[in-house]
Amino acid sequence: MATASTHTDARAALTDLLLTPGLDLDEAADRHFAPDYRQRTDGSWANRPEFLAHIAHLRTVVVGGSVEVHDELSSGDRYADRHTMEVIKTDGSTVRMEVYLFAEFASDGRFRRIEETTLLLEGADHDRNLGSAR
């Protein structure tokens, strides 16, 4: 979990949530997301339980991948980044999405709110909703 003097970031959170086999979902979430966490992806809001249902679903279809951060800014309780998430799915296909993310930190350095927009760079048309699929 982040401390008051440090903040989490998108790469660390995504790595723990999706790219670290064996790491318990609740433990990964508690490291990076405040209890009152909420997220808007491509216009759809999710509270923390809905977000965790989304991640639990992704864990059943993602077997590997990587996160490449292109731009990252942090100031006080605000954070923004532009990153590319590449995932390899259980069927062997690859999905690449560019993500534009704006966030607010809780006082302990974990994410309290994220608002993001995704852009499909590679993958099937039905992969466009991967950022919010449950």
Short mmCIF file of N, CA, C and O in Angstrom, two decimals:
data_model
loop_
_atom_site.label_atom_id
_atom_site.label_comp_id
_atom_site.label_asym_id
_atom_site.label_seq_id
_atom_site.Cartn_x
_atom_site.Cartn_y
_atom_site.Cartn_z
N MET A 1 0.85 -1.19 0.00
CA MET A 1 0.00 0.00 0.00
C MET A 1 0.89 1.24 0.00
O MET A 1 1.94 1.27 0.61
N ALA A 2 0.45 2.25 -0.67
CA ALA A 2 1.17 3.52 -0.71
C ALA A 2 1.12 4.16 0.68
O ALA A 2 0.20 3.95 1.45
N THR A 3 2.13 4.95 0.99
CA THR A 3 2.13 5.68 2.25
C THR A 3 1.82 7.14 1.96
O THR A 3 1.77 7.55 0.82
N ALA A 4 1.63 7.93 3.02
CA ALA A 4 1.27 9.33 2.86
C ALA A 4 2.32 10.10 2.05
O ALA A 4 2.01 11.06 1.39
N SER A 5 3.60 9.64 2.11
CA SER A 5 4.65 10.36 1.40
C SER A 5 4.88 9.83 -0.01
O SER A 5 5.65 10.40 -0.75
N THR A 6 4.23 8.74 -0.37
CA THR A 6 4.37 8.19 -1.71
C THR A 6 2.98 8.00 -2.32
O THR A 6 1.98 7.95 -1.63
N HIS A 7 2.98 7.91 -3.63
CA HIS A 7 1.73 7.65 -4.35
C HIS A 7 1.90 6.41 -5.20
O HIS A 7 2.99 6.12 -5.67
N THR A 8 0.82 5.73 -5.42
CA THR A 8 0.83 4.65 -6.38
C THR A 8 0.86 5.24 -7.78
O THR A 8 0.85 6.46 -7.94
N ASP A 9 0.92 4.41 -8.79
CA ASP A 9 0.85 4.87 -10.17
C ASP A 9 0.18 3.80 -11.01
O ASP A 9 -0.03 2.67 -10.56
N ALA A 10 -0.15 4.14 -12.24
CA ALA A 10 -0.89 3.23 -13.11
C ALA A 10 -0.11 1.95 -13.40
O ALA A 10 -0.68 0.86 -13.38
N ARG A 11 1.17 2.06 -13.68
CA ARG A 11 1.97 0.87 -14.00
C ARG A 11 1.97 -0.11 -12.84
O ARG A 11 1.74 -1.30 -13.02
N ALA A 12 2.23 0.38 -11.63
CA ALA A 12 2.27 -0.50 -10.46
C ALA A 12 0.91 -1.15 -10.22
O ALA A 12 0.82 -2.36 -9.94
N ALA A 13 -0.16 -0.35 -10.33
CA ALA A 13 -1.50 -0.88 -10.08
C ALA A 13 -1.87 -1.94 -11.11
O ALA A 13 -2.35 -3.03 -10.76
N LEU A 14 -1.65 -1.66 -12.39
CA LEU A 14 -2.00 -2.62 -13.44
C LEU A 14 -1.16 -3.88 -13.36
O LEU A 14 -1.65 -4.98 -13.60
N THR A 15 0.11 -3.73 -13.02
CA THR A 15 0.98 -4.90 -12.87
C THR A 15 0.48 -5.80 -11.76
O THR A 15 0.37 -7.02 -11.94
N ASP A 16 0.13 -5.22 -10.60
CA ASP A 16 -0.38 -6.03 -9.49
C ASP A 16 -1.75 -6.64 -9.82
O ASP A 16 -2.02 -7.79 -9.50
N LEU A 17 -2.61 -5.87 -10.46
CA LEU A 17 -3.97 -6.35 -10.73
C LEU A 17 -4.01 -7.44 -11.79
O LEU A 17 -4.76 -8.41 -11.65
N LEU A 18 -3.22 -7.29 -12.87
CA LEU A 18 -3.38 -8.17 -14.02
C LEU A 18 -2.16 -9.00 -14.41
O LEU A 18 -2.30 -10.00 -15.10
N LEU A 19 -0.98 -8.58 -14.00
CA LEU A 19 0.23 -9.20 -14.54
C LEU A 19 1.08 -9.89 -13.48
O LEU A 19 2.25 -10.19 -13.74
N THR A 20 0.52 -10.14 -12.30
CA THR A 20 1.25 -10.82 -11.23
C THR A 20 0.47 -12.06 -10.81
O THR A 20 -0.36 -12.00 -9.90
N PRO A 21 0.71 -13.17 -11.50
CA PRO A 21 -0.03 -14.40 -11.17
C PRO A 21 0.15 -14.77 -9.70
O PRO A 21 1.22 -14.65 -9.14
N GLY A 22 -0.93 -15.19 -9.09
CA GLY A 22 -0.89 -15.62 -7.70
C GLY A 22 -1.15 -14.53 -6.69
O GLY A 22 -1.40 -14.83 -5.52
N LEU A 23 -1.09 -13.27 -7.09
CA LEU A 23 -1.37 -12.18 -6.14
C LEU A 23 -2.88 -12.07 -5.97
O LEU A 23 -3.61 -11.90 -6.95
N ASP A 24 -3.34 -12.19 -4.75
CA ASP A 24 -4.77 -12.12 -4.43
C ASP A 24 -5.35 -10.79 -4.90
O ASP A 24 -4.73 -9.73 -4.71
N LEU A 25 -6.53 -10.84 -5.52
CA LEU A 25 -7.16 -9.65 -6.06
C LEU A 25 -7.40 -8.59 -5.00
O LEU A 25 -7.10 -7.41 -5.20
N ASP A 26 -7.93 -8.98 -3.84
CA ASP A 26 -8.20 -8.00 -2.78
C ASP A 26 -6.92 -7.38 -2.27
O ASP A 26 -6.86 -6.18 -2.00
N GLU A 27 -5.86 -8.18 -2.14
CA GLU A 27 -4.57 -7.63 -1.70
C GLU A 27 -4.03 -6.64 -2.72
O GLU A 27 -3.56 -5.55 -2.36
N ALA A 28 -4.10 -6.99 -4.00
CA ALA A 28 -3.64 -6.09 -5.05
C ALA A 28 -4.44 -4.79 -5.03
O ALA A 28 -3.87 -3.70 -5.11
N ALA A 29 -5.76 -4.89 -4.91
CA ALA A 29 -6.62 -3.70 -4.88
C ALA A 29 -6.32 -2.85 -3.66
O ALA A 29 -6.26 -1.61 -3.77
N ASP A 30 -6.14 -3.46 -2.51
CA ASP A 30 -5.88 -2.69 -1.29
C ASP A 30 -4.56 -1.92 -1.35
O ASP A 30 -4.42 -0.88 -0.72
N ARG A 31 -3.61 -2.40 -2.12
CA ARG A 31 -2.33 -1.70 -2.28
C ARG A 31 -2.51 -0.37 -3.01
O ARG A 31 -1.75 0.57 -2.78
N HIS A 32 -3.47 -0.29 -3.93
CA HIS A 32 -3.51 0.82 -4.87
C HIS A 32 -4.81 1.63 -4.88
O HIS A 32 -4.83 2.71 -5.46
N PHE A 33 -5.89 1.13 -4.26
CA PHE A 33 -7.19 1.76 -4.38
C PHE A 33 -7.85 1.95 -3.02
O PHE A 33 -7.98 1.00 -2.25
N ALA A 34 -8.28 3.17 -2.74
CA ALA A 34 -8.94 3.51 -1.48
C ALA A 34 -10.29 2.80 -1.38
O ALA A 34 -10.88 2.41 -2.40
N PRO A 35 -10.81 2.64 -0.16
CA PRO A 35 -12.10 1.97 0.02
C PRO A 35 -13.25 2.64 -0.74
O PRO A 35 -14.18 1.95 -1.17
N ASP A 36 -13.19 3.96 -0.92
CA ASP A 36 -14.27 4.67 -1.62
C ASP A 36 -13.96 4.88 -3.11
O ASP A 36 -14.55 5.73 -3.77
N TYR A 37 -13.05 4.07 -3.66
CA TYR A 37 -12.62 4.20 -5.04
C TYR A 37 -13.79 4.10 -6.02
O TYR A 37 -14.70 3.31 -5.85
N ARG A 38 -13.71 4.93 -7.08
CA ARG A 38 -14.65 4.82 -8.20
C ARG A 38 -13.90 5.17 -9.47
O ARG A 38 -12.89 5.87 -9.45
N GLN A 39 -14.41 4.64 -10.59
CA GLN A 39 -13.72 4.80 -11.86
C GLN A 39 -14.72 5.00 -12.98
O GLN A 39 -15.76 4.34 -13.01
N ARG A 40 -14.37 5.89 -13.90
CA ARG A 40 -15.15 6.08 -15.13
C ARG A 40 -14.26 5.72 -16.30
O ARG A 40 -13.21 6.31 -16.50
N THR A 41 -14.70 4.74 -17.08
CA THR A 41 -13.97 4.30 -18.26
C THR A 41 -14.87 4.49 -19.47
O THR A 41 -15.97 3.91 -19.51
N ASP A 42 -14.41 5.29 -20.40
CA ASP A 42 -15.16 5.56 -21.63
C ASP A 42 -16.61 5.96 -21.33
O ASP A 42 -17.54 5.55 -22.02
N GLY A 43 -16.79 6.74 -20.26
CA GLY A 43 -18.10 7.29 -19.93
C GLY A 43 -18.93 6.49 -18.95
O GLY A 43 -19.97 6.96 -18.49
N SER A 44 -18.52 5.27 -18.58
CA SER A 44 -19.29 4.43 -17.66
C SER A 44 -18.64 4.39 -16.29
O SER A 44 -17.47 4.03 -16.16
N TRP A 45 -19.41 4.75 -15.26
CA TRP A 45 -18.92 4.75 -13.88
C TRP A 45 -19.01 3.37 -13.26
O TRP A 45 -19.94 2.61 -13.52
N ALA A 46 -18.05 3.05 -12.42
CA ALA A 46 -18.04 1.82 -11.61
C ALA A 46 -17.56 2.18 -10.22
O ALA A 46 -16.60 2.93 -10.05
N ASN A 47 -18.23 1.64 -9.20
CA ASN A 47 -17.74 1.78 -7.83
C ASN A 47 -16.69 0.69 -7.59
O ASN A 47 -16.39 -0.11 -8.48
N ARG A 48 -16.10 0.66 -6.42
CA ARG A 48 -15.02 -0.30 -6.15
C ARG A 48 -15.46 -1.75 -6.37
O ARG A 48 -14.75 -2.51 -7.05
N PRO A 49 -16.61 -2.20 -5.83
CA PRO A 49 -17.01 -3.60 -6.10
C PRO A 49 -17.22 -3.89 -7.60
O PRO A 49 -16.84 -4.97 -8.07
N GLU A 50 -17.77 -2.95 -8.33
CA GLU A 50 -17.94 -3.14 -9.77
C GLU A 50 -16.60 -3.18 -10.49
O GLU A 50 -16.38 -3.99 -11.40
N PHE A 51 -15.68 -2.32 -10.06
CA PHE A 51 -14.33 -2.31 -10.62
C PHE A 51 -13.64 -3.65 -10.36
O PHE A 51 -13.01 -4.22 -11.25
N LEU A 52 -13.76 -4.17 -9.15
CA LEU A 52 -13.12 -5.44 -8.81
C LEU A 52 -13.75 -6.60 -9.59
O LEU A 52 -13.06 -7.55 -9.96
N ALA A 53 -15.05 -6.53 -9.86
CA ALA A 53 -15.70 -7.54 -10.70
C ALA A 53 -15.11 -7.49 -12.11
O ALA A 53 -14.87 -8.53 -12.74
N HIS A 54 -14.84 -6.29 -12.60
CA HIS A 54 -14.21 -6.11 -13.92
C HIS A 54 -12.81 -6.75 -13.93
O HIS A 54 -12.47 -7.51 -14.85
N ILE A 55 -12.02 -6.48 -12.91
CA ILE A 55 -10.66 -7.04 -12.84
C ILE A 55 -10.72 -8.55 -12.70
O ILE A 55 -9.94 -9.28 -13.33
N ALA A 56 -11.65 -9.07 -11.88
CA ALA A 56 -11.79 -10.52 -11.73
C ALA A 56 -12.10 -11.16 -13.09
O ALA A 56 -11.55 -12.22 -13.42
N HIS A 57 -12.95 -10.52 -13.87
CA HIS A 57 -13.26 -11.03 -15.22
C HIS A 57 -12.01 -11.01 -16.09
O HIS A 57 -11.69 -12.00 -16.77
N LEU A 58 -11.28 -9.88 -16.08
CA LEU A 58 -10.08 -9.79 -16.91
C LEU A 58 -9.06 -10.86 -16.53
O LEU A 58 -8.38 -11.40 -17.41
N ARG A 59 -8.97 -11.20 -15.25
CA ARG A 59 -8.03 -12.24 -14.83
C ARG A 59 -8.37 -13.60 -15.44
O ARG A 59 -7.50 -14.47 -15.51
N THR A 60 -9.61 -13.80 -15.88
CA THR A 60 -9.98 -15.07 -16.52
C THR A 60 -9.65 -15.08 -18.01
O THR A 60 -9.64 -16.15 -18.61
N VAL A 61 -9.39 -13.91 -18.61
CA VAL A 61 -9.12 -13.86 -20.05
C VAL A 61 -7.73 -13.35 -20.40
O VAL A 61 -7.32 -13.44 -21.55
N VAL A 62 -6.97 -12.85 -19.43
CA VAL A 62 -5.64 -12.31 -19.66
C VAL A 62 -4.60 -13.26 -19.06
O VAL A 62 -4.70 -13.63 -17.89
N VAL A 63 -3.60 -13.64 -19.88
CA VAL A 63 -2.54 -14.52 -19.38
C VAL A 63 -1.19 -13.83 -19.28
O VAL A 63 -0.25 -14.38 -18.71
N GLY A 64 -1.09 -12.62 -19.82
CA GLY A 64 0.18 -11.90 -19.74
C GLY A 64 0.04 -10.55 -20.41
O GLY A 64 -1.02 -10.21 -20.92
N GLY A 65 1.13 -9.81 -20.39
CA GLY A 65 1.09 -8.51 -21.03
C GLY A 65 2.14 -7.57 -20.48
O GLY A 65 3.07 -7.97 -19.78
N SER A 66 1.94 -6.29 -20.79
CA SER A 66 2.88 -5.26 -20.34
C SER A 66 2.19 -3.90 -20.31
O SER A 66 1.15 -3.71 -20.94
N VAL A 67 2.80 -2.99 -19.58
CA VAL A 67 2.33 -1.61 -19.49
C VAL A 67 3.49 -0.71 -19.86
O VAL A 67 4.57 -0.82 -19.28
N GLU A 68 3.27 0.17 -20.83
CA GLU A 68 4.29 1.14 -21.22
C GLU A 68 3.73 2.53 -20.96
O GLU A 68 2.74 2.93 -21.58
N VAL A 69 4.36 3.27 -20.05
CA VAL A 69 3.94 4.62 -19.73
C VAL A 69 4.67 5.58 -20.66
O VAL A 69 5.91 5.59 -20.72
N HIS A 70 3.91 6.40 -21.38
CA HIS A 70 4.48 7.36 -22.32
C HIS A 70 4.63 8.74 -21.68
O HIS A 70 5.61 9.43 -21.92
N ASP A 71 3.63 9.16 -20.91
CA ASP A 71 3.64 10.45 -20.21
C ASP A 71 3.04 10.23 -18.84
O ASP A 71 2.09 9.48 -18.69
N GLU A 72 3.60 10.93 -17.84
CA GLU A 72 3.10 10.79 -16.48
C GLU A 72 3.36 12.07 -15.71
O GLU A 72 4.48 12.58 -15.74
N LEU A 73 2.33 12.59 -15.05
CA LEU A 73 2.44 13.81 -14.26
C LEU A 73 1.74 13.61 -12.93
O LEU A 73 0.66 13.00 -12.87
N SER A 74 2.32 14.15 -11.88
CA SER A 74 1.70 14.08 -10.56
C SER A 74 1.94 15.42 -9.87
O SER A 74 3.05 15.95 -9.90
N SER A 75 0.87 15.96 -9.27
CA SER A 75 0.96 17.22 -8.55
C SER A 75 -0.03 17.19 -7.41
O SER A 75 -1.24 17.15 -7.63
N GLY A 76 0.48 17.19 -6.18
CA GLY A 76 -0.41 17.14 -5.03
C GLY A 76 -1.23 15.87 -5.06
O GLY A 76 -0.68 14.77 -5.15
N ASP A 77 -2.56 16.02 -5.02
CA ASP A 77 -3.43 14.84 -5.02
C ASP A 77 -3.91 14.49 -6.43
O ASP A 77 -4.86 13.71 -6.58
N ARG A 78 -3.28 15.02 -7.45
CA ARG A 78 -3.70 14.76 -8.84
C ARG A 78 -2.62 13.98 -9.59
O ARG A 78 -1.41 14.16 -9.35
N TYR A 79 -3.09 13.16 -10.51
CA TYR A 79 -2.20 12.30 -11.29
C TYR A 79 -2.78 12.16 -12.70
O TYR A 79 -4.00 12.10 -12.86
N ALA A 80 -1.92 12.11 -13.68
CA ALA A 80 -2.35 11.87 -15.06
C ALA A 80 -1.28 11.05 -15.76
O ALA A 80 -0.09 11.19 -15.47
N ASP A 81 -1.73 10.20 -16.67
CA ASP A 81 -0.76 9.50 -17.50
C ASP A 81 -1.39 9.11 -18.82
O ASP A 81 -2.60 9.17 -19.01
N ARG A 82 -0.51 8.77 -19.75
CA ARG A 82 -0.89 8.18 -21.03
C ARG A 82 -0.05 6.93 -21.15
O ARG A 82 1.18 6.99 -21.09
N HIS A 83 -0.73 5.79 -21.22
CA HIS A 83 0.00 4.53 -21.28
C HIS A 83 -0.62 3.60 -22.31
O HIS A 83 -1.77 3.77 -22.71
N THR A 84 0.18 2.64 -22.74
CA THR A 84 -0.31 1.58 -23.60
C THR A 84 -0.29 0.29 -22.79
O THR A 84 0.73 -0.07 -22.20
N MET A 85 -1.45 -0.37 -22.77
CA MET A 85 -1.59 -1.67 -22.11
C MET A 85 -1.68 -2.72 -23.20
O MET A 85 -2.53 -2.62 -24.10
N GLU A 86 -0.79 -3.67 -23.16
CA GLU A 86 -0.85 -4.80 -24.09
C GLU A 86 -1.15 -6.04 -23.28
O GLU A 86 -0.49 -6.30 -22.26
N VAL A 87 -2.17 -6.77 -23.68
CA VAL A 87 -2.50 -8.02 -23.00
C VAL A 87 -2.54 -9.16 -24.00
O VAL A 87 -2.92 -8.98 -25.16
N ILE A 88 -2.13 -10.31 -23.52
CA ILE A 88 -2.25 -11.55 -24.29
C ILE A 88 -3.38 -12.33 -23.63
O ILE A 88 -3.37 -12.57 -22.42
N LYS A 89 -4.36 -12.67 -24.43
CA LYS A 89 -5.54 -13.35 -23.93
C LYS A 89 -5.35 -14.86 -23.95
O LYS A 89 -4.44 -15.37 -24.61
N THR A 90 -6.22 -15.56 -23.23
CA THR A 90 -6.13 -17.01 -23.15
C THR A 90 -6.25 -17.68 -24.51
O THR A 90 -5.74 -18.78 -24.71
N ASP A 91 -6.90 -17.02 -25.47
CA ASP A 91 -7.04 -17.59 -26.82
C ASP A 91 -5.80 -17.30 -27.70
O ASP A 91 -5.78 -17.64 -28.88
N GLY A 92 -4.77 -16.66 -27.11
CA GLY A 92 -3.54 -16.36 -27.84
C GLY A 92 -3.54 -15.03 -28.56
O GLY A 92 -2.50 -14.60 -29.06
N SER A 93 -4.68 -14.36 -28.63
CA SER A 93 -4.74 -13.07 -29.32
C SER A 93 -4.14 -11.97 -28.45
O SER A 93 -4.06 -12.09 -27.23
N THR A 94 -3.74 -10.89 -29.10
CA THR A 94 -3.15 -9.74 -28.43
C THR A 94 -4.08 -8.54 -28.57
O THR A 94 -4.64 -8.31 -29.64
N VAL A 95 -4.21 -7.80 -27.48
CA VAL A 95 -4.97 -6.56 -27.49
C VAL A 95 -4.05 -5.46 -26.99
O VAL A 95 -3.39 -5.62 -25.97
N ARG A 96 -3.99 -4.34 -27.73
CA ARG A 96 -3.23 -3.18 -27.30
C ARG A 96 -4.17 -1.99 -27.24
O ARG A 96 -4.90 -1.72 -28.20
N MET A 97 -4.16 -1.31 -26.10
CA MET A 97 -5.00 -0.13 -25.91
C MET A 97 -4.15 1.01 -25.38
O MET A 97 -3.33 0.82 -24.49
N GLU A 98 -4.39 2.19 -25.95
CA GLU A 98 -3.78 3.40 -25.40
C GLU A 98 -4.80 3.99 -24.45
O GLU A 98 -5.99 4.06 -24.76
N VAL A 99 -4.33 4.40 -23.28
CA VAL A 99 -5.22 4.88 -22.22
C VAL A 99 -4.78 6.28 -21.79
O VAL A 99 -3.60 6.52 -21.54
N TYR A 100 -5.76 7.19 -21.72
CA TYR A 100 -5.57 8.55 -21.21
C TYR A 100 -6.25 8.59 -19.87
O TYR A 100 -7.47 8.45 -19.79
N LEU A 101 -5.48 8.77 -18.80
CA LEU A 101 -5.97 8.59 -17.44
C LEU A 101 -5.74 9.85 -16.61
O LEU A 101 -4.65 10.43 -16.65
N PHE A 102 -6.79 10.25 -15.89
CA PHE A 102 -6.71 11.34 -14.92
C PHE A 102 -7.21 10.81 -13.59
O PHE A 102 -8.23 10.11 -13.55
N ALA A 103 -6.51 11.12 -12.50
CA ALA A 103 -6.85 10.51 -11.22
C ALA A 103 -6.71 11.50 -10.07
O ALA A 103 -6.04 12.52 -10.17
N GLU A 104 -7.32 11.10 -8.97
CA GLU A 104 -7.21 11.80 -7.70
C GLU A 104 -6.74 10.79 -6.66
O GLU A 104 -7.25 9.66 -6.62
N PHE A 105 -5.76 11.20 -5.84
CA PHE A 105 -5.26 10.34 -4.77
C PHE A 105 -6.03 10.58 -3.48
O PHE A 105 -6.43 11.70 -3.18
N ALA A 106 -6.19 9.52 -2.68
CA ALA A 106 -6.64 9.65 -1.30
C ALA A 106 -5.45 10.15 -0.48
O ALA A 106 -4.30 10.16 -0.96
N SER A 107 -5.69 10.52 0.76
CA SER A 107 -4.61 11.07 1.60
C SER A 107 -3.49 10.06 1.84
O SER A 107 -2.36 10.45 2.13
N ASP A 108 -3.76 8.76 1.71
CA ASP A 108 -2.72 7.74 1.92
C ASP A 108 -1.95 7.38 0.65
O ASP A 108 -1.11 6.49 0.66
N GLY A 109 -2.23 8.08 -0.46
CA GLY A 109 -1.47 7.86 -1.68
C GLY A 109 -2.07 6.84 -2.63
O GLY A 109 -1.54 6.62 -3.72
N ARG A 110 -3.18 6.22 -2.24
CA ARG A 110 -3.86 5.29 -3.14
C ARG A 110 -4.85 6.07 -4.02
O ARG A 110 -5.25 7.18 -3.68
N PHE A 111 -5.24 5.47 -5.13
CA PHE A 111 -6.21 6.11 -6.00
C PHE A 111 -7.58 6.16 -5.34
O PHE A 111 -8.07 5.16 -4.82
N ARG A 112 -8.20 7.33 -5.37
CA ARG A 112 -9.58 7.50 -4.91
C ARG A 112 -10.53 7.52 -6.11
O ARG A 112 -11.65 7.05 -6.03
N ARG A 113 -10.05 8.10 -7.22
CA ARG A 113 -10.89 8.21 -8.42
C ARG A 113 -10.00 8.20 -9.64
O ARG A 113 -8.94 8.83 -9.66
N ILE A 114 -10.45 7.46 -10.66
CA ILE A 114 -9.80 7.49 -11.97
C ILE A 114 -10.86 7.73 -13.02
O ILE A 114 -11.94 7.13 -12.96
N GLU A 115 -10.56 8.62 -13.97
CA GLU A 115 -11.39 8.81 -15.15
C GLU A 115 -10.46 8.60 -16.34
O GLU A 115 -9.39 9.20 -16.41
N GLU A 116 -10.87 7.68 -17.24
CA GLU A 116 -10.00 7.33 -18.35
C GLU A 116 -10.78 7.12 -19.63
O GLU A 116 -11.97 6.80 -19.61
N THR A 117 -10.06 7.32 -20.72
CA THR A 117 -10.58 7.05 -22.06
C THR A 117 -9.60 6.10 -22.72
O THR A 117 -8.39 6.25 -22.59
N THR A 118 -10.15 5.10 -23.43
CA THR A 118 -9.30 4.10 -24.06
C THR A 118 -9.44 4.16 -25.58
O THR A 118 -10.49 4.52 -26.11
N LEU A 119 -8.36 3.80 -26.24
CA LEU A 119 -8.30 3.78 -27.70
C LEU A 119 -7.72 2.43 -28.12
O LEU A 119 -6.58 2.11 -27.77
N LEU A 120 -8.51 1.61 -28.81
CA LEU A 120 -8.05 0.30 -29.28
C LEU A 120 -7.03 0.49 -30.40
O LEU A 120 -7.33 1.09 -31.43
N LEU A 121 -5.82 -0.02 -30.20
CA LEU A 121 -4.76 0.05 -31.20
C LEU A 121 -4.62 -1.25 -31.98
O LEU A 121 -4.25 -1.25 -33.14
N GLU A 122 -4.87 -2.36 -31.29
CA GLU A 122 -4.75 -3.68 -31.90
C GLU A 122 -5.70 -4.62 -31.19
O GLU A 122 -5.78 -4.63 -29.97
N GLY A 123 -6.43 -5.41 -31.96
CA GLY A 123 -7.36 -6.38 -31.39
C GLY A 123 -8.63 -6.42 -32.20
O GLY A 123 -8.83 -5.61 -33.11
N ALA A 124 -9.47 -7.36 -31.85
CA ALA A 124 -10.75 -7.52 -32.54
C ALA A 124 -11.71 -6.42 -32.11
O ALA A 124 -11.55 -5.83 -31.04
N ASP A 125 -12.71 -6.17 -32.93
CA ASP A 125 -13.68 -5.12 -32.62
C ASP A 125 -14.34 -5.34 -31.26
O ASP A 125 -14.57 -4.40 -30.52
N HIS A 126 -14.60 -6.62 -30.90
CA HIS A 126 -15.24 -6.90 -29.61
C HIS A 126 -14.30 -6.63 -28.42
O HIS A 126 -14.74 -6.62 -27.28
N ASP A 127 -13.02 -6.39 -28.68
CA ASP A 127 -12.08 -6.06 -27.61
C ASP A 127 -12.15 -4.59 -27.20
O ASP A 127 -11.54 -4.19 -26.21
N ARG A 128 -12.91 -3.77 -27.94
CA ARG A 128 -13.01 -2.35 -27.61
C ARG A 128 -13.51 -2.11 -26.19
O ARG A 128 -13.17 -1.12 -25.56
N ASN A 129 -14.34 -3.01 -25.67
CA ASN A 129 -14.90 -2.81 -24.33
C ASN A 129 -14.07 -3.52 -23.25
O ASN A 129 -14.51 -3.62 -22.11
N LEU A 130 -12.88 -3.98 -23.59
CA LEU A 130 -12.06 -4.70 -22.61
C LEU A 130 -11.78 -3.85 -21.38
O LEU A 130 -11.67 -4.37 -20.28
N GLY A 131 -11.72 -2.53 -21.54
CA GLY A 131 -11.45 -1.63 -20.42
C GLY A 131 -12.56 -1.56 -19.40
O GLY A 131 -12.36 -1.04 -18.30
N SER A 132 -13.74 -2.07 -19.72
CA SER A 132 -14.86 -2.04 -18.76
C SER A 132 -15.65 -3.35 -18.73
O SER A 132 -16.68 -3.42 -18.07
N ALA A 133 -15.17 -4.39 -19.44
CA ALA A 133 -15.91 -5.66 -19.48
C ALA A 133 -15.99 -6.29 -18.10
O ALA A 133 -15.05 -6.22 -17.31
N ARG A 134 -17.14 -6.93 -17.84
CA ARG A 134 -17.31 -7.65 -16.56
C ARG A 134 -17.74 -9.06 -16.83
O ARG A 134 -18.66 -9.49 -17.21
#
